[in-house]
Coordinates of C-alpha atoms and ligand atoms in Angstrom, one line a residue:
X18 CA 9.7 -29.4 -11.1
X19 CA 9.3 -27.0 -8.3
X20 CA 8.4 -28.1 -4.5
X21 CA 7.6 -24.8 -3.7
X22 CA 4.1 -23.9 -3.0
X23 CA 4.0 -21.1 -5.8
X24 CA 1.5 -18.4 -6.0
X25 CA 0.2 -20.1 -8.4
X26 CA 0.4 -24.2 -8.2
X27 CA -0.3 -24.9 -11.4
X28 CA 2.3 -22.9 -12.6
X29 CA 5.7 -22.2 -12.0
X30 CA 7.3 -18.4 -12.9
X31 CA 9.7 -17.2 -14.8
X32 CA 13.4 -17.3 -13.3
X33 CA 14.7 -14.3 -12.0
X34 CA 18.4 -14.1 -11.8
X35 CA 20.1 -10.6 -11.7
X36 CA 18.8 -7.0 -11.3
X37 CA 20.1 -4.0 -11.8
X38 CA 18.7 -0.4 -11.6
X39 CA 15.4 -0.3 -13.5
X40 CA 15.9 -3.6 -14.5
X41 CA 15.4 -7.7 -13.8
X42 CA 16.8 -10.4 -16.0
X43 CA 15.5 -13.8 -16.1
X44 CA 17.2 -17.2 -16.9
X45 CA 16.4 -16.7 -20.6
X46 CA 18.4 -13.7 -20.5
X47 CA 15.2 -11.6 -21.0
X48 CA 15.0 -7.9 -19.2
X49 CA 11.9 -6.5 -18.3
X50 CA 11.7 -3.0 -17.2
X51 CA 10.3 -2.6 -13.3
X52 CA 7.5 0.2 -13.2
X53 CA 5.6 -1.4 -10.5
X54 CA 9.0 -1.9 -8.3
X55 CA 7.0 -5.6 -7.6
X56 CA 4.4 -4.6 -5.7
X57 CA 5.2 -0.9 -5.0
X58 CA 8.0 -2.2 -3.3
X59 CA 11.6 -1.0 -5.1
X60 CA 11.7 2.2 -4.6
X61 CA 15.5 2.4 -5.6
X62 CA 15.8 0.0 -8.0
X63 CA 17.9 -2.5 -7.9
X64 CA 21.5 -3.4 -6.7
X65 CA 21.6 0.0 -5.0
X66 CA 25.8 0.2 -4.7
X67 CA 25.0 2.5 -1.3
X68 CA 22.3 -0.6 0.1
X69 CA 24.6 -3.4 -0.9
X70 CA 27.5 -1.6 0.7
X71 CA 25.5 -1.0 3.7
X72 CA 23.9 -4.7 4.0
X73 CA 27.6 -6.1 3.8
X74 CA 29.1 -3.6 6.6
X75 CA 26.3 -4.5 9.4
X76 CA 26.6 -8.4 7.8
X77 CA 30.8 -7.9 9.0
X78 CA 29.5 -6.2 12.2
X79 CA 25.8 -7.8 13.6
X80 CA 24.0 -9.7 12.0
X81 CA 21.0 -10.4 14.4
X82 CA 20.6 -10.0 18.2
X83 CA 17.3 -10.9 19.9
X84 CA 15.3 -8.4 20.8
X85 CA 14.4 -9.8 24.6
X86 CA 18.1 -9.1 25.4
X87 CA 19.7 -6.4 22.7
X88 CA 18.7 -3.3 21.3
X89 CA 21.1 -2.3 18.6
X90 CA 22.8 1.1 17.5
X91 CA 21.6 0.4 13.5
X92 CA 17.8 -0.3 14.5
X93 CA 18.0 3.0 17.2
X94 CA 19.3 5.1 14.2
X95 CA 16.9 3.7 12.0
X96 CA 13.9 4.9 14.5
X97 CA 15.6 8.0 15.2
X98 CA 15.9 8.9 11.1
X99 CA 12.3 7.8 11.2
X100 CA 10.8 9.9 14.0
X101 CA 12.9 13.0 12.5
X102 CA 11.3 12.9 9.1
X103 CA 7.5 11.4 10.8
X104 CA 4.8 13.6 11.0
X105 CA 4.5 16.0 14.4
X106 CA 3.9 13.7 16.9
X107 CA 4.3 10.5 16.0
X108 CA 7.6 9.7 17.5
X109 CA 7.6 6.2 18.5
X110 CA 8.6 3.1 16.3
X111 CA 7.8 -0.5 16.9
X112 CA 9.6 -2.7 13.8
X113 CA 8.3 -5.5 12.4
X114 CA 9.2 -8.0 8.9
X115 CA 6.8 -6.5 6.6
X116 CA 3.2 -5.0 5.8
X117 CA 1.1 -7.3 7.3
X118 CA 3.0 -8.0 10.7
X119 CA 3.0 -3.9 10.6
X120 CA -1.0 -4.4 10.2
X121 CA -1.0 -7.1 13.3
X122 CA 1.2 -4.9 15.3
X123 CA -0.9 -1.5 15.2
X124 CA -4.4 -3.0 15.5
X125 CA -2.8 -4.4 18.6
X126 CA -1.3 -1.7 20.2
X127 CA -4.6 0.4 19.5
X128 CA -6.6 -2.1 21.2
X129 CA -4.1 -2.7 24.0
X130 CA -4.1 1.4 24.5
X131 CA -7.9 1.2 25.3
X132 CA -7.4 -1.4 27.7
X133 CA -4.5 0.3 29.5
X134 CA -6.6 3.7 29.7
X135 CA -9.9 1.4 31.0
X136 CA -11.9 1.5 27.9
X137 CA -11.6 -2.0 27.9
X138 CA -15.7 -2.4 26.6
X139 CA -13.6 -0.8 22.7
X140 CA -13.4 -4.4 20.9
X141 CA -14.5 -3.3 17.4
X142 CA -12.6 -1.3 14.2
X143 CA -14.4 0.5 11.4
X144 CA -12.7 -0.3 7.9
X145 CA -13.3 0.6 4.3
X146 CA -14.6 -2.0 1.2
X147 CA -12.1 -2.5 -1.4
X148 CA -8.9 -2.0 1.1
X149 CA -6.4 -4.4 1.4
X150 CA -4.4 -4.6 4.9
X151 CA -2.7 -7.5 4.9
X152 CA -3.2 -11.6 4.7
X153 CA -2.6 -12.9 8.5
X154 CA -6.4 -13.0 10.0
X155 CA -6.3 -9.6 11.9
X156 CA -5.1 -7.4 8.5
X157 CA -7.5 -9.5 6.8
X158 CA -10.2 -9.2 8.8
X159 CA -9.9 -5.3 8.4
X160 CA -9.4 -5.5 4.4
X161 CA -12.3 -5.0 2.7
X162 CA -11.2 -6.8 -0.8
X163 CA -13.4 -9.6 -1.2
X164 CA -11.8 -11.9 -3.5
X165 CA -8.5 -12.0 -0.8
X166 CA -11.3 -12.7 2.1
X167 CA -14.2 -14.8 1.1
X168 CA -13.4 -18.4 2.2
X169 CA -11.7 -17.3 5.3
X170 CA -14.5 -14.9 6.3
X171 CA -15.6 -17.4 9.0
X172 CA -12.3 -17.2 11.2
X173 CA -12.2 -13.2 11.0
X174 CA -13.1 -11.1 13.3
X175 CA -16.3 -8.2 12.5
X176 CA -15.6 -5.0 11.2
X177 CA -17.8 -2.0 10.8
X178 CA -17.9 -1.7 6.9
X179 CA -18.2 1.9 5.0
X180 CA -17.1 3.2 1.4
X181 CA -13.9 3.7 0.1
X182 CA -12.9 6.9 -1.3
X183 CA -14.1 6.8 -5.3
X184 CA -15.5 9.6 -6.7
X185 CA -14.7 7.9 -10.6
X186 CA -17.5 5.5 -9.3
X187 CA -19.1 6.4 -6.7
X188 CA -19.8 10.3 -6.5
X189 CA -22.9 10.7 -8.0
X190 CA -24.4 12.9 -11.0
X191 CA -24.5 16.3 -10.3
X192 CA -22.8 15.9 -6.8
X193 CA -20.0 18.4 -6.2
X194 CA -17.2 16.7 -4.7
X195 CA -17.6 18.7 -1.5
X196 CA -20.9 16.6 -1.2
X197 CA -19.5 13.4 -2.0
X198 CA -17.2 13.8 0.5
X199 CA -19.6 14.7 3.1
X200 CA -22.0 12.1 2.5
X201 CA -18.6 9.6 2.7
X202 CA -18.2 11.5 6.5
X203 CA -21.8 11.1 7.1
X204 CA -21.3 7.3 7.0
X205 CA -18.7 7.0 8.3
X206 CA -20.0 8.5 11.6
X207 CA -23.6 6.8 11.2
X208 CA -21.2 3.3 11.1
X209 CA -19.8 4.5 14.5
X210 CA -23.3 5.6 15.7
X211 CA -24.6 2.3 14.7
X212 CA -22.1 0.2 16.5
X213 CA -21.3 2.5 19.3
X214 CA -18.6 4.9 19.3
X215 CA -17.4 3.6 22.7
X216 CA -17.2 0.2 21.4
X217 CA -15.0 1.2 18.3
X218 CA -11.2 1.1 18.7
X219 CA -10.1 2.7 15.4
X220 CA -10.8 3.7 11.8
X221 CA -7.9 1.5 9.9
X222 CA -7.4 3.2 6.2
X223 CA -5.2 3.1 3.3
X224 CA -4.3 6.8 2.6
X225 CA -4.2 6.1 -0.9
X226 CA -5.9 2.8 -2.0
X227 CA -2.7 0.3 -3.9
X228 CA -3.6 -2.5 -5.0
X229 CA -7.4 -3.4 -4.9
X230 CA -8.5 -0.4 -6.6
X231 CA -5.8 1.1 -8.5
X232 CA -4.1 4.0 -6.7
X233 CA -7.4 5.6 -5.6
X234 CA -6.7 9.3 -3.8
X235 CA -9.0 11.0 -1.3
X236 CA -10.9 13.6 -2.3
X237 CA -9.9 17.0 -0.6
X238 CA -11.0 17.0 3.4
X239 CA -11.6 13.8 3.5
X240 CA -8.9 12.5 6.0
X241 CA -9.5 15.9 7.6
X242 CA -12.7 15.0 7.9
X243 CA -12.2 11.3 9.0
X244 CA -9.9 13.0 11.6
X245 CA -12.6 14.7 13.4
X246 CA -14.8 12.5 13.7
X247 CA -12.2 10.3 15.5
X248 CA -11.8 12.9 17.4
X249 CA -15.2 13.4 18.5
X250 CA -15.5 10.3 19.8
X251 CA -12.2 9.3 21.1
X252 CA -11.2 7.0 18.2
X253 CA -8.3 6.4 16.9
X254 CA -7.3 6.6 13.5
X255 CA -4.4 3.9 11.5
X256 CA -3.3 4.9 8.2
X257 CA -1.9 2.1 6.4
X258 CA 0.8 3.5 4.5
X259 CA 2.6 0.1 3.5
X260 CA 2.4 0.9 -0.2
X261 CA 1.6 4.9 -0.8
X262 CA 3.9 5.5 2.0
X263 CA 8.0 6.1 2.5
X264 CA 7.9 8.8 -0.4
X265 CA 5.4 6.9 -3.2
X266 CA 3.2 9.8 -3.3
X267 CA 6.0 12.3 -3.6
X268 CA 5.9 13.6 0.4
X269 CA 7.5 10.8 2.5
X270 CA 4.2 10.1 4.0
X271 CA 0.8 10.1 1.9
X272 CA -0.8 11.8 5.0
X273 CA 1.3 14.4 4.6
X274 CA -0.8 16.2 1.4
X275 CA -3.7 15.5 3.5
X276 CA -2.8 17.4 6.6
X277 CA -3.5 15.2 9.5
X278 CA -1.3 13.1 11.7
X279 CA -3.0 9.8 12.5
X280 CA -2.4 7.8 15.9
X281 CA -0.9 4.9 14.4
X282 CA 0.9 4.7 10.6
X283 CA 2.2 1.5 9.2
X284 CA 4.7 1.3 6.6
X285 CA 6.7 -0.9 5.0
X286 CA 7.4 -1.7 0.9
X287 CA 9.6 1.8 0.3
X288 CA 11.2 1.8 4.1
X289 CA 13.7 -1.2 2.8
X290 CA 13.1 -0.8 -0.7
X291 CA 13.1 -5.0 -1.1
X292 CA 16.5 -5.0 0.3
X293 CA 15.8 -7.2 3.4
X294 CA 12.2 -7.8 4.6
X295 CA 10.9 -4.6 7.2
X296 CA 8.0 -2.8 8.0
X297 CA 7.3 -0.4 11.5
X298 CA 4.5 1.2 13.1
X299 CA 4.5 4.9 13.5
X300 CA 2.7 5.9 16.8
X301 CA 2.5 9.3 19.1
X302 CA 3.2 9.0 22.4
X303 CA -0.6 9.8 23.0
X304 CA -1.0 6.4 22.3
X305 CA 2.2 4.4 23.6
X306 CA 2.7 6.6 27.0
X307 CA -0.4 5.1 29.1
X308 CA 1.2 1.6 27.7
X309 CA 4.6 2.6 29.3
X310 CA 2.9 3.9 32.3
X311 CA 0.5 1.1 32.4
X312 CA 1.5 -2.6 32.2
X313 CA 4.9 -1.4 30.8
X314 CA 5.2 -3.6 28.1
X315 CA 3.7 -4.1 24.4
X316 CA 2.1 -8.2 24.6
X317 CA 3.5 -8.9 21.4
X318 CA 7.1 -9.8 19.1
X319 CA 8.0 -11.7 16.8
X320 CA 11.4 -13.4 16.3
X321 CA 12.7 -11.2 13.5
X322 CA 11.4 -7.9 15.2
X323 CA 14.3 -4.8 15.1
X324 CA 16.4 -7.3 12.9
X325 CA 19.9 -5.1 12.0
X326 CA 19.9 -6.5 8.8
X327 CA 16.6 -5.0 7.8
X328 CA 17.1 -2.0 9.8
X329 CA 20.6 -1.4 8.3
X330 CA 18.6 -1.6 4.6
X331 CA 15.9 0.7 5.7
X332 CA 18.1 3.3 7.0
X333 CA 20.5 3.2 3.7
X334 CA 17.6 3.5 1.8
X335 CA 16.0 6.3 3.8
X336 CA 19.6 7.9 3.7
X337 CA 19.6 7.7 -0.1
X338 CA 16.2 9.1 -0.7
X339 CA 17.4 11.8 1.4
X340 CA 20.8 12.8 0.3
X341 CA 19.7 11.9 -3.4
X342 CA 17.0 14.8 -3.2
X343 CA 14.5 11.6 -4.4
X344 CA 10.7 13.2 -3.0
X345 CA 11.0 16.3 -5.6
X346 CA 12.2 13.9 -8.2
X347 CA 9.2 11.5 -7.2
X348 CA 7.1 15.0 -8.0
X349 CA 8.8 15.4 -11.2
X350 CA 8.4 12.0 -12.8
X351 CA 5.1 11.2 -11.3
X352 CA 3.9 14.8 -13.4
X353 CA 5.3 13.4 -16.5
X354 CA 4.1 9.9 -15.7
X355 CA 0.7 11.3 -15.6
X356 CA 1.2 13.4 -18.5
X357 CA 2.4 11.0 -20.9
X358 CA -0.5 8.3 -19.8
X359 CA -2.7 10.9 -20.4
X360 CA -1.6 11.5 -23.9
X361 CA -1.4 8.0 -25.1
X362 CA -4.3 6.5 -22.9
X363 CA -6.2 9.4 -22.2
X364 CA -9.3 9.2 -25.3
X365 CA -8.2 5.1 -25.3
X366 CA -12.1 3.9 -25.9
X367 CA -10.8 1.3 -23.0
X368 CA -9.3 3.1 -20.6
X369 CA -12.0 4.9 -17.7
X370 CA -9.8 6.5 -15.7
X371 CA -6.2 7.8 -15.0
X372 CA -5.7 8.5 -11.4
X373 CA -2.6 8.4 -8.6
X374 CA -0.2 10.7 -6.8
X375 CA 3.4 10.8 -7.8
X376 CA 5.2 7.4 -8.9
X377 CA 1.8 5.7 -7.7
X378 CA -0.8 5.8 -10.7
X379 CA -3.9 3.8 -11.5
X380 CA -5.6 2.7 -14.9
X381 CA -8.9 1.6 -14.7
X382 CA -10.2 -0.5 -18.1
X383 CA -13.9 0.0 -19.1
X384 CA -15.5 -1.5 -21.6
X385 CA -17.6 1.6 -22.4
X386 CA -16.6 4.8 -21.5
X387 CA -20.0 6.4 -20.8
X388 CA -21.5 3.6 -19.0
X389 CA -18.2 2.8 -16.9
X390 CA -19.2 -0.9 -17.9
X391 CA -16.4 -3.0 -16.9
X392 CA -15.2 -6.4 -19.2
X393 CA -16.7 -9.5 -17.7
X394 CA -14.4 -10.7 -15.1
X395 CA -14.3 -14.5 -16.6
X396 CA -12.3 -12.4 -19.4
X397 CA -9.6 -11.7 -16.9
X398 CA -8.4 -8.4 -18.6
X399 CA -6.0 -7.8 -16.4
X400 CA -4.1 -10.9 -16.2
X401 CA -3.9 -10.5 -19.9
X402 CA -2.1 -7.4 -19.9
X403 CA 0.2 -8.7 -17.1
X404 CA 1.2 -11.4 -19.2
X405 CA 1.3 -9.0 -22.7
X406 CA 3.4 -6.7 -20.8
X407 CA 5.6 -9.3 -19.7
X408 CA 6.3 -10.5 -22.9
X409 CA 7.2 -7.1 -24.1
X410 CA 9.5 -6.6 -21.3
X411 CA 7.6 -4.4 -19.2
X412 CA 6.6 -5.3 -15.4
X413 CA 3.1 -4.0 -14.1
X414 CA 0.8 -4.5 -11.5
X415 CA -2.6 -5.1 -12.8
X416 CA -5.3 -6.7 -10.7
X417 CA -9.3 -7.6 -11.0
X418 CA -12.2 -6.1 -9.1
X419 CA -11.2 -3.1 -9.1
X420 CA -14.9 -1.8 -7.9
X421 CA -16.3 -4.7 -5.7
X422 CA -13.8 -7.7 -5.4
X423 CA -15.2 -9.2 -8.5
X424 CA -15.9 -6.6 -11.1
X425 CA -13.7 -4.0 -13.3
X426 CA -9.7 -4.5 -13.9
X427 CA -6.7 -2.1 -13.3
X428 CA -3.3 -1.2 -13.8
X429 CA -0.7 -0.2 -10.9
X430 CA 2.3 1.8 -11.6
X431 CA 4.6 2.2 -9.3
X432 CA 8.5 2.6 -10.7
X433 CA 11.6 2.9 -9.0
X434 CA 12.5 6.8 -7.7
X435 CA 15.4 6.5 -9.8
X436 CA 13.4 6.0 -13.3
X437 CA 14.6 8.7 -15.9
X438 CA 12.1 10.7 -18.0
X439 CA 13.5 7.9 -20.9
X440 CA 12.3 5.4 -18.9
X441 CA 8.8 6.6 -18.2
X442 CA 8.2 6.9 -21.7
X443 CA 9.3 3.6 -22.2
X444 CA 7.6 2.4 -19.9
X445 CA 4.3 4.1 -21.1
X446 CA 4.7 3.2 -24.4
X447 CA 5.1 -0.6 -23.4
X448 CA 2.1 -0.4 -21.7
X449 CA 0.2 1.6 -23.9
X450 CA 0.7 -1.3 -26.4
X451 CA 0.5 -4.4 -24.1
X452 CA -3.1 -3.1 -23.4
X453 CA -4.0 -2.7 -26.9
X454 CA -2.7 -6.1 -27.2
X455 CA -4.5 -7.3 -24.3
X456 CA -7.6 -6.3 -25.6
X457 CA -6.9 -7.4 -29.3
X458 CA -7.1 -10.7 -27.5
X459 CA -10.3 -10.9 -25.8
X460 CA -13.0 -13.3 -27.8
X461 CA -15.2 -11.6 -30.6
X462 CA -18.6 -10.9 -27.9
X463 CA -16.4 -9.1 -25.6
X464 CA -18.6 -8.0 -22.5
Ligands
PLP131 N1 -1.2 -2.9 3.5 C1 -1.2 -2.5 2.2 C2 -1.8 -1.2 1.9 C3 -0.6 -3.3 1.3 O1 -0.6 -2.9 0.0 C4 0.0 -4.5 1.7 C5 0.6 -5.4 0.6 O2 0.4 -5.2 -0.5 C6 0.0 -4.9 3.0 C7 -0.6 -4.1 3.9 C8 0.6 -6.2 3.4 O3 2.0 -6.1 3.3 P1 2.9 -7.4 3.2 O4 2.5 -8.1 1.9 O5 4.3 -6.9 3.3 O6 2.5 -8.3 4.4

């Protein structure tokens, strides 16, 4: 008997009691091996000795100070460490309890930078299908994944609506990638044409699709592209880099291997690792200096905002990542990752497509190769290897509709930094047979 309202409320989950390092152990003494992190989320593991030691010194020192009256020196570090390591530019940090708050936070200062510069006529954001930004209204209002959305749609605000990045399904026969990119660019800027570029406040994307689509990575010149056309006509561009970001994709920031610099960058999962709950927005001055000259003063907060718990995790984390030499590690692994998925799923008649950057991979299932036919969703593939993984000891993030919030089923893999070359072929030989198993399970007429 549980009175908490569980993701689920028919059921209640298994018991987690101790972690450590790669792994969590639940009441039942069970240990399952972490290669999603949660939800792209540990990024050191677990029990960290340098974050626990860290979490108990500012507990001993400050524990919380509000915001309205105290700055403090651990969340000022924590911005400074952030701004040294941010892309060029961006050198302004506003924090906040976690991805979606992060989401809520940026859409606001973009809109509240139009206002201050008297564009006040920009009310409107272009966002991509099959992205997910958040669940408070405003993030979901600019996520495109369906399922999350559809009986709240009627108390979101409108978004202009264009493709996500996905050549896998989307680029066409006989279309070089070079064209699929530009017909992508094409829409995007007939979306702004059609609403009115004056009226559009920003172009909100993930800079490497998580967990709707399955680690989906822009095709080369895409954000480059995206870029310009912001550019052209004065809109600003947020990259949501609550789950690819804080070194997922092996740079610390996804955009990074893209070579832009957006106007507003929101991050989160890997900046506290799952230490303590905090997420920030990235911004250039560009966009907070006619705030500061303005009105002065960013209408928003939250209770928690700047908390020195949370900031004293980040920055032990980001200190660890650093001193540890973790980003070419993240390279290392997530080469091997791919590699050894490619060896034992690669020719799988199941498996469509192997995709990701770094310690962030996707699996897409099919249920024919050729055709890209996906299972029926009723089937619910991918809660079937969640729970076959499971039982063999082996925590994944697999989600359903993959392609249009209903249709198609994927894996996320997202490990710990700290994984050893032993444990990524564990952990792709677990899953490797959890699918199997998964499908060994469906009924007899399978599609
Ligand atoms: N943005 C992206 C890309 C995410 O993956 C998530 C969470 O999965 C969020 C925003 C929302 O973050 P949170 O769950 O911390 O509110």
């Amino acid at each position: 008997m549980s009175h908490i309202i569980h993701r689920s409320l028919r059921s209640v989950p298994r018991m987690a009691v101790s972690a450590q390092g790669m792994h969590i152990t639940d009441r039942e003494g069970k240990s399952y091996i972490d290669a999603s992190g949660g939800a792209a989320v540990s990024c050191l593991g677990h029990a960290h000795p340098d974050v626990i030691a860290a979490l108990h010194a500012q507990a001993d020192r400050l524990a919380y100070a509000h915001t309205s009256f105290f700055t403090s020196e651990v969340s000022e570090a924590l911005a400074d460490h952030l701004v040294a390591h941010a892309p060029s530019g961006m050198d302004q940090v506003y924090f906040v309890s976690g991805g979606s708050e992060a989401m809520e936070a940026a859409l606001k200062l973009a809109r509240q930078h139009f206002v201050e510069i008297g564009q006040p006529q920009r009310t409107m954001f272009v966002a991509r299908r099959q992205s997910y930004h958040g669940n408070t209204l405003g993030a979901l209002s600019v996520g495109g994944n369906e399922w999350r959305r559809q009986q709240f749609a009627p108390l979101l605000m409108e978004v202009g609506r264009v493709a996500p990045c996905y050549p896998y399904r989307d680029r066409a026969e006989g279309e070089s990638e070079a064209a699929y990119t530009q017909r992508l660019l094409a829409e995007i800027e007939g979306q702004f044409q059609a609403m009115s570029p004056k009226r559009v406040i920003a172009f909100v994307a993930e800079t490497v699709v998580g967990a709707t689509s399955g680690a989906l990575v822009p095709t080369p010149g895409y954000f480059q592209g995206v870029r310009a056309l912001c550019d052209r006509y004065g809109i600003l561009l947020i990259a949501d880099e609550v789950m690819c970001g804080m070194g997922r994709t092996g740079t610390l920031h996804a955009v990074e291997q893209e070579g832009v610099v957006p106007d507003l960058m929101t991050i989160a999962k890997g900046l506290g690792g799952g230490y303590q709950p905090i997420g920030a927005v990235l911004a250039t001055s560009r966009v907070i200096d006619p705030i500061r000259k303005g009105s002065g003063l960013f209408q928003h907060g939250h209770t928690y905002i700047g908390h020195p718990m949370a900031c004293a995790a980040a920055l032990a984390v980001q200190q660890v990542i650093q001193r540890d030499r973790l980003l070419p590690q993240v390279m290392a692994r997530g080469a091997r990752l791919r590699r050894l998925l490619t060896e034992r799923l690669g020719r799988h008649p199941h498996v469509g497509d192997i995709r990701g950057r770094g310690l962030f991979m996707g699996v897409e299932l099919v249920q024919d190769r050729a055709s890209k036919a996906t299972f029926a969703p009723e089937l619910q593939l991918h809660a079937r290897i969640k729970a076959k993984a499971m039982d063999a000891g082996l925590l994944v993030y697999p989600m359903g509709g993959t392609i249009d919030g209903r249709s198609g089923d994927h894996v996320l893999l997202a490990p710990p930094f700290i994984a050893s070359e032993a444990d990524i072929a564990q952990i792709v030989e677990r899953l490797g047979d959890a699918i199997d198993a998964a499908l060994a399970s469906l009924p007899e007429a399978r599609s």
